[in-house]
XYZ file of C-alpha atoms in Angstrom:
434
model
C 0.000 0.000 0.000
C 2.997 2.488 0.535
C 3.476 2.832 -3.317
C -0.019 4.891 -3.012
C 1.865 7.586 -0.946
C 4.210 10.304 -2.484
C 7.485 10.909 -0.841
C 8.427 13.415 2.204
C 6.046 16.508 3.268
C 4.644 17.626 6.365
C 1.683 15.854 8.003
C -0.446 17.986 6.531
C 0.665 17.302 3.273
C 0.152 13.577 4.054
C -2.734 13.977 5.636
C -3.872 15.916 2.209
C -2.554 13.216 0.237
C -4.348 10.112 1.974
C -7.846 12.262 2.446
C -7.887 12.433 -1.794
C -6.731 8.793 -2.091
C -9.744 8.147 0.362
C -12.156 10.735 -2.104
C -10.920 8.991 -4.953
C -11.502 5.386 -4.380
C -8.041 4.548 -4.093
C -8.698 3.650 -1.123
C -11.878 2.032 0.241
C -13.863 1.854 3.284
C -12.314 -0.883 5.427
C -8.747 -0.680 3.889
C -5.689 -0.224 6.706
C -3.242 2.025 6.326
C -0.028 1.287 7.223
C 1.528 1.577 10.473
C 3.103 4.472 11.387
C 6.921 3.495 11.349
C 6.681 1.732 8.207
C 5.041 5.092 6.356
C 7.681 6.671 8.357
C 10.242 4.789 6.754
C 8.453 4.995 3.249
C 7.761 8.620 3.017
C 11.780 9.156 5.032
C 9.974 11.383 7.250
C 9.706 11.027 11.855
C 7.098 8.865 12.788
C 5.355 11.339 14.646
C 4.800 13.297 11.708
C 3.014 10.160 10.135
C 0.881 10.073 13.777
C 0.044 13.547 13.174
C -1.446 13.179 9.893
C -3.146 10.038 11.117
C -4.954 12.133 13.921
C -5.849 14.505 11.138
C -7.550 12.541 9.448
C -9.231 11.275 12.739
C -10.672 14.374 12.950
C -11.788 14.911 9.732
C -13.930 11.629 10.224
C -12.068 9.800 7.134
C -11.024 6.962 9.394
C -10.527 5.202 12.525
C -8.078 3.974 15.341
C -9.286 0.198 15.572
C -5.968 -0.661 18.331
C -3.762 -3.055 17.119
C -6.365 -3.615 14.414
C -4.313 -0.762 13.042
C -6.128 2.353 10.858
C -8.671 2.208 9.171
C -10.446 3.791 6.329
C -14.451 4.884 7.313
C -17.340 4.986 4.888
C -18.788 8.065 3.944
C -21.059 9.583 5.889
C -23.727 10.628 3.623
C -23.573 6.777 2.339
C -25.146 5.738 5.277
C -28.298 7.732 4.530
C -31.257 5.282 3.961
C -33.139 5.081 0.449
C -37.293 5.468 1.305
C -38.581 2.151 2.973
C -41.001 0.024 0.745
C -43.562 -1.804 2.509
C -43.978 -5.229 0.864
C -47.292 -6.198 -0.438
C -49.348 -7.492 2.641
C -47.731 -6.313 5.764
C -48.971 -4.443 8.019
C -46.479 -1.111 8.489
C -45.515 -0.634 12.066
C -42.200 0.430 11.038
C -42.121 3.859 9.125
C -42.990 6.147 12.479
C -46.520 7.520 10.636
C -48.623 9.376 12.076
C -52.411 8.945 12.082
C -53.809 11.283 9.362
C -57.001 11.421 11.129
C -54.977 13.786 14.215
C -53.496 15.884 12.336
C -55.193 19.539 11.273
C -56.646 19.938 7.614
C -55.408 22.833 6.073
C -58.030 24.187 4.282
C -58.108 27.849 3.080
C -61.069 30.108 2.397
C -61.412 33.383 0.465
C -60.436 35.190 3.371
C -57.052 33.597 3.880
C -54.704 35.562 1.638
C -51.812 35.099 3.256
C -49.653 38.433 2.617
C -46.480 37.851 0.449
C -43.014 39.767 0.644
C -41.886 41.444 -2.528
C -38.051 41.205 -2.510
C -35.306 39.411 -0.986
C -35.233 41.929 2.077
C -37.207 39.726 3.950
C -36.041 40.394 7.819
C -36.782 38.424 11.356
C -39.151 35.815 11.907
C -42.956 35.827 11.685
C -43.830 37.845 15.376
C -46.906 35.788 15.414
C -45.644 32.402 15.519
C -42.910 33.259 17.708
C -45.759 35.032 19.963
C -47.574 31.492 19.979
C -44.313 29.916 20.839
C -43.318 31.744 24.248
C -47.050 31.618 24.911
C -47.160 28.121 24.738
C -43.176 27.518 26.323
C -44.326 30.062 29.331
C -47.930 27.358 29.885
C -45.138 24.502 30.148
C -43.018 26.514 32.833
C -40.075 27.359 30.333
C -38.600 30.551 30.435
C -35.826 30.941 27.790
C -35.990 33.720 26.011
C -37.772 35.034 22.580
C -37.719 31.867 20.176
C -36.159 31.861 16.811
C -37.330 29.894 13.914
C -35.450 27.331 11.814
C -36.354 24.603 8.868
C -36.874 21.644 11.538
C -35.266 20.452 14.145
C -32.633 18.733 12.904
C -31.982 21.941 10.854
C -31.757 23.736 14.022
C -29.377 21.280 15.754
C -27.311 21.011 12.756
C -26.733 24.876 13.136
C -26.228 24.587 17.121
C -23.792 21.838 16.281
C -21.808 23.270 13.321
C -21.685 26.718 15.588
C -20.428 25.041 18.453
C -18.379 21.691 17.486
C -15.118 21.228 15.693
C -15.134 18.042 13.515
C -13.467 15.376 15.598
C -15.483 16.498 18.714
C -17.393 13.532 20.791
C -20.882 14.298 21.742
C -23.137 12.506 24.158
C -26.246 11.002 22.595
C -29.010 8.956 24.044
C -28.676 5.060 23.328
C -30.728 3.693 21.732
C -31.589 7.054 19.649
C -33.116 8.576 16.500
C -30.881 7.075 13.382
C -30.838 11.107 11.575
C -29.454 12.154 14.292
C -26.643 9.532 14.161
C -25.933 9.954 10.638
C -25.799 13.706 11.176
C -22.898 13.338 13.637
C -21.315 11.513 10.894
C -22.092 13.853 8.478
C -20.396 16.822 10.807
C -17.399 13.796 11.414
C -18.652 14.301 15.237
C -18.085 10.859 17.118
C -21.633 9.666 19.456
C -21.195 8.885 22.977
C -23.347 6.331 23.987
C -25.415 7.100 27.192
C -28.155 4.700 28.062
C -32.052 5.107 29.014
C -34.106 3.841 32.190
C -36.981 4.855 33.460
C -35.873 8.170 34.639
C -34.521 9.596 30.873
C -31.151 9.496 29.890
C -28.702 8.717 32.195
C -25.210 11.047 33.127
C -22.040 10.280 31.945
C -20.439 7.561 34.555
C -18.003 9.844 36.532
C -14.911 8.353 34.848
C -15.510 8.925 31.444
C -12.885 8.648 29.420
C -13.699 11.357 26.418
C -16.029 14.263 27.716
C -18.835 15.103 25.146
C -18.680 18.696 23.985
C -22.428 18.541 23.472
C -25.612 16.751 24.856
C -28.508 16.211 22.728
C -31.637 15.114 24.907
C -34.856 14.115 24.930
C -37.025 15.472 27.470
C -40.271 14.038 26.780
C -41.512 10.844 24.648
C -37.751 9.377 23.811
C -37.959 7.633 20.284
C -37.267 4.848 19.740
C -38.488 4.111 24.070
C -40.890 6.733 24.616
C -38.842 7.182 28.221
C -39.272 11.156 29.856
C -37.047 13.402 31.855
C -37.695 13.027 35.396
C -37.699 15.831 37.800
C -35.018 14.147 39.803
C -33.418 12.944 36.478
C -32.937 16.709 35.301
C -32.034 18.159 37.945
C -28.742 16.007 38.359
C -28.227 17.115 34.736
C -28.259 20.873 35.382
C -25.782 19.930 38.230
C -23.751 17.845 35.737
C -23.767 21.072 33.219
C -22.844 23.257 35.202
C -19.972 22.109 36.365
C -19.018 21.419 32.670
C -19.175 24.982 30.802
C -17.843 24.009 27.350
C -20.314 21.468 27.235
C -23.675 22.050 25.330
C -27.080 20.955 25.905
C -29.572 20.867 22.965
C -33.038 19.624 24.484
C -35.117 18.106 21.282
C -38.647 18.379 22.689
C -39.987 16.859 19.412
C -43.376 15.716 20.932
C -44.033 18.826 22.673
C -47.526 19.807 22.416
C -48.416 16.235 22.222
C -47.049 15.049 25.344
C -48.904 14.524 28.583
C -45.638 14.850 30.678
C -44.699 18.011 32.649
C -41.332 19.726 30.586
C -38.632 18.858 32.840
C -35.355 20.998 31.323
C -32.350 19.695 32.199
C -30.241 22.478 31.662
C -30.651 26.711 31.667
C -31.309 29.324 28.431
C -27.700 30.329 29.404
C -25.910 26.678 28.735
C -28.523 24.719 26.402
C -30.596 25.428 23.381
C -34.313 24.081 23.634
C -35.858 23.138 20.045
C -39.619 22.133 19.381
C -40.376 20.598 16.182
C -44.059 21.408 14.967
C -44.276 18.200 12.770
C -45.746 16.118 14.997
C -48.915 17.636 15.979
C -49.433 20.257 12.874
C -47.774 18.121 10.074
C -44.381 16.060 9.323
C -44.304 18.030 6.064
C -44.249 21.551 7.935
C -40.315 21.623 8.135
C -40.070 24.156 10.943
C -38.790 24.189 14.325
C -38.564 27.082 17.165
C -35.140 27.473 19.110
C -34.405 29.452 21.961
C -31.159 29.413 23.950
C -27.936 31.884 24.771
C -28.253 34.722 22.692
C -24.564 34.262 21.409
C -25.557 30.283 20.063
C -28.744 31.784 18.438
C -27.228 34.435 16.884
C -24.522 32.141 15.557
C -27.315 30.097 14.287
C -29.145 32.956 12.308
C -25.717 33.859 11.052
C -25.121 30.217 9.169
C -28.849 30.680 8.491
C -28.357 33.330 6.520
C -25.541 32.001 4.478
C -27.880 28.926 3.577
C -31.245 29.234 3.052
C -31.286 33.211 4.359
C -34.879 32.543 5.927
C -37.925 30.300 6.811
C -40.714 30.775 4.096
C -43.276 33.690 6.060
C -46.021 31.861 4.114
C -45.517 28.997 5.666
C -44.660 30.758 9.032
C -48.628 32.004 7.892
C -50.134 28.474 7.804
C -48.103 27.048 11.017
C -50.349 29.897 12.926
C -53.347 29.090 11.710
C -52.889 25.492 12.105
C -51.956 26.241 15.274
C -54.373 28.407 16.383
C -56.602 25.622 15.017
C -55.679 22.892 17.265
C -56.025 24.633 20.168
C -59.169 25.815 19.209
C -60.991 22.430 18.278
C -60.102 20.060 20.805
C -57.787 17.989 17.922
C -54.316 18.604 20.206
C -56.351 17.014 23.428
C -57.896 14.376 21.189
C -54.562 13.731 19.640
C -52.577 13.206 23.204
C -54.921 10.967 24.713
C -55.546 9.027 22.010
C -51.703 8.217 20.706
C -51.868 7.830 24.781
C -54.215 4.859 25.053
C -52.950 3.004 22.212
C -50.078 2.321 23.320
C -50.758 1.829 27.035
C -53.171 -0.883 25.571
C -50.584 -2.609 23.476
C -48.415 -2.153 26.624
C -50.955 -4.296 29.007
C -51.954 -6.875 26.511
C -48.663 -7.627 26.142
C -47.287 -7.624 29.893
C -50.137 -9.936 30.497
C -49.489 -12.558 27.659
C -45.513 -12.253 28.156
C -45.493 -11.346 31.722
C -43.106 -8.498 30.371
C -43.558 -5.181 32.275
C -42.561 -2.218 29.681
C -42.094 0.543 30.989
C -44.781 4.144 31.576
C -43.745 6.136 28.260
C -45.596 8.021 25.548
C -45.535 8.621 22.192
C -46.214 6.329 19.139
C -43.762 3.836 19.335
C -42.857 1.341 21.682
C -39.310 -0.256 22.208
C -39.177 -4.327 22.884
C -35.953 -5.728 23.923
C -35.791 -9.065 21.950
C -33.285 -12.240 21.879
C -32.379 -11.972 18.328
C -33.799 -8.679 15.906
C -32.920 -10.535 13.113
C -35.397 -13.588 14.243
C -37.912 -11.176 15.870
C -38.669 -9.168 12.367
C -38.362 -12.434 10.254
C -41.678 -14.117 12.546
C -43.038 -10.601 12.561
C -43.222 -11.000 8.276
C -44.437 -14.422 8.474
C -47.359 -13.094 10.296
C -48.091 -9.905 8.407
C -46.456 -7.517 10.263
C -43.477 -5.052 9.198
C -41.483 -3.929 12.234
C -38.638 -2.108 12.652
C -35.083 -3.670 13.652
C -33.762 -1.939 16.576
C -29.727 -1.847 14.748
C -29.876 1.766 13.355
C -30.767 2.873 16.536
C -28.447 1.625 18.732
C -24.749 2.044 19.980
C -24.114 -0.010 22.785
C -27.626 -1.256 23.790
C -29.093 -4.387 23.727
C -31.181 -5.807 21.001
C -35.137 -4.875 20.287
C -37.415 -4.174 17.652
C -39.639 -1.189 17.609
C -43.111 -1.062 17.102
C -45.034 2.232 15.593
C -48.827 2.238 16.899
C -49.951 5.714 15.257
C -52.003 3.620 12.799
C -52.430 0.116 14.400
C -56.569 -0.929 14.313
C -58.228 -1.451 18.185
C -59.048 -4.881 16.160
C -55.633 -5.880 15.137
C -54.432 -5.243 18.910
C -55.148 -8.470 20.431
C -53.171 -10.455 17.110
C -50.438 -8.037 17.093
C -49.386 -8.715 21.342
C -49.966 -12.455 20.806
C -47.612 -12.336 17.642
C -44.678 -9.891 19.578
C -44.945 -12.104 22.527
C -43.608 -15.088 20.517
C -41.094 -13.036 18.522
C -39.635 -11.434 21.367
C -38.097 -14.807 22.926
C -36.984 -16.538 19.315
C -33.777 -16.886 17.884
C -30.526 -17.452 20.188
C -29.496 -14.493 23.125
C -26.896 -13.973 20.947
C -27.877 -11.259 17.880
């Protein structure tokens, strides 16, 4: 492999040199370099310029330290990104994460909703209406943090907070098992996840000898996906001790169920040290790509400032419709009707199958639910066989155990019953081994 290297240069040069061999092809995902001394003696430079170009391209995310495995070359991160699912002929999709058509808010405009349109490229600040509805609706849950500011979705807004905050390289602590965009956006940004696992309480703290300290947070206060898990009171409070005793460390709080949850909002860190961000796709639509952030004024400014580089704005007509839809939820009874009813499907699901397993999940919320299982790979093949489509638990994990997870939003009160009796048999087939 040395003959791929030119001679002599300075570890960035070599660093330069490998990172277009990677871009290239010349080298491919899974390939070793070689060890340091022997490209040492190759290239006839000191070995610790061939280690510095190595941790280079650490950082930059093009490969990895395996140990005495030696170095090796990473995919690409946007590779990872998953083509839409298909959902074979005659299953039953409790997979995709859908949510039930019949909760969601019809948009339907009349003659009287001319929705005013800017002229020009000038277009300044976000819509004061929807942010208005925003701090409203933050100050009913207790939350205090500042005017909001408005970004394409959340994971629009978190990509910002990250990019803003983050060098590539960085390690930031994640939730395990969590959502898979939010793992391949860490790639994406060559940030490397730190797994921290989920009980009853939320996501646990770092264990007090860590070994790499996260320079970020990203957590879930309320409805965890994929285990529909909550903050605790207790829970967050250790965290805003934890935080503050770590100042370079970031907090982003994804409250993506928000308005939908039945939980109280239980922060687990201050407007001065975190950035809160509240998706409105689940409860107005998963096709209205906006999000509301608020946080230190510094972060959010940062934020607006790669904002404005990118897309320069959020569309004010769409701003336009996320207030009426908004206004209309609130008004009809659909956002009460909507909590308690993704509420009591799947605390039924949840009983029928603790009493035919003798499996006690968990109190959560939200739409899916989260079964640890011996084997995914058996669990989702008996699932098939009986008509249903579930979702393997491997692009969601790090270090947890395996599990399937079920979406309810669209399961039938009928097919209840069928569905626990079928889970209860998948959930102890194959070997312990996955």
């Amino acid at each position: 492999m040395g003959s791929l290297y030119a001679k002599g240069g300075s570890a960035v040069q070599i660093a330069e040199r490998i990172g277009a061999q990677i871009k290239r092809g010349d080298l491919q995902p899974g390939d070793l370099l070689p060890p340091v001394r022997q490209l040492a003696g190759e290239l006839g430079v000191n070995p610790n310029t061939v280690a510095s170009a190595y941790a280079k391209l650490r950082d930059a995310g093009l490969v990895a330290t395996r140990g005495r495995a030696g170095t090796q070359v990473l995919e690409p991160p946007l590779k990872a990104v998953r083509s839409v699912r298909l959902v074979p002929e005659g299953l039953c999709d409790l997979a995709s994460g859908n949510l039930d058509a019949a909760l969601l808010p019809a948009l339907s405009l009349g003659k009287d909703d001319v929705f005013p349109q800017q002229n020009g490229y000038d277009v300044s600040g976000d819509l004061p209406a929807l942010c208005a509805l925003g701090s409203k609706w933050l100050s009913e849950q207790g939350a205090e943090l500042g005017e909001p500011a408005v970004f394409s979705g959340a994971l629009d807004a978190i990509e910002k907070a990250l990019r803003c905050h983050a060098a590539p390289g960085a390690a930031v602590w994640v939730e395990d098992p969590c959502w898979p965009p939010l793992l391949t956006l860490l790639r994406h940004l060559r940030l490397k996840p730190l797994p921290l696992a989920i009980d009853e309480q939320g996501c646990q703290l770092p264990e007090k000898d860590a070994a790499t300290l996260g320079c970020a947070v990203i957590l879930t206060p309320r409805a965890q996906n994929p285990t529909g898990m909550s903050l605790s009171a207790a829970r967050a409070k250790c965290w805003r001790e934890f935080l503050a005793q770590q100042p370079g460390c970031l907090a982003i709080v994804d409250d993506f169920w928000g308005p939908l949850s039945q939980q109280p909002l239980h922060l687990p860190c201050g407007a001065d040290n975190g950035l809160y961000v509240l998706s409105l796709s689940k409860f107005l639509s998963p096709d209205l790509r906006i999000a509301l952030a608020c946080g230190a004024p510094p972060l959010l400014q940062a934020m607006r400032a790669d904002q404005y580089i990118r897309e320069r704005w959020v569309s004010h007509i769409l701003q336009q419709i996320a207030v009426k839809l908004w206004t209309q939820v609130q008004g009809d009874g659909l956002l009460l009707r909507a909590q308690e009813t993704y509420q009591a499907r799947r605390d039924a699901l949840a009983a029928q199958l603790g009493a035919l397993a003798g499996t006690s999940l968990p109190q959560g919320e939200g739409v899916h639910i989260w079964l640890p299982v011996r084997s995914e790979a058996a669990a989702s093949q008996i699932m098939a066989q009986r008509g249903w489509l579930v979702q393997s638990g491997e692009p969601f994990r790090l270090k947890s155990g395996p599990a399937v997870r079920i979406s309810l939003a669209n399961l039938l009160a009928e097919e209840r019953e069928r569905l626990a009796q079928d889970l209860a048999v998948a959930m102890v087939a194959g070997t312990l081994v996955n």
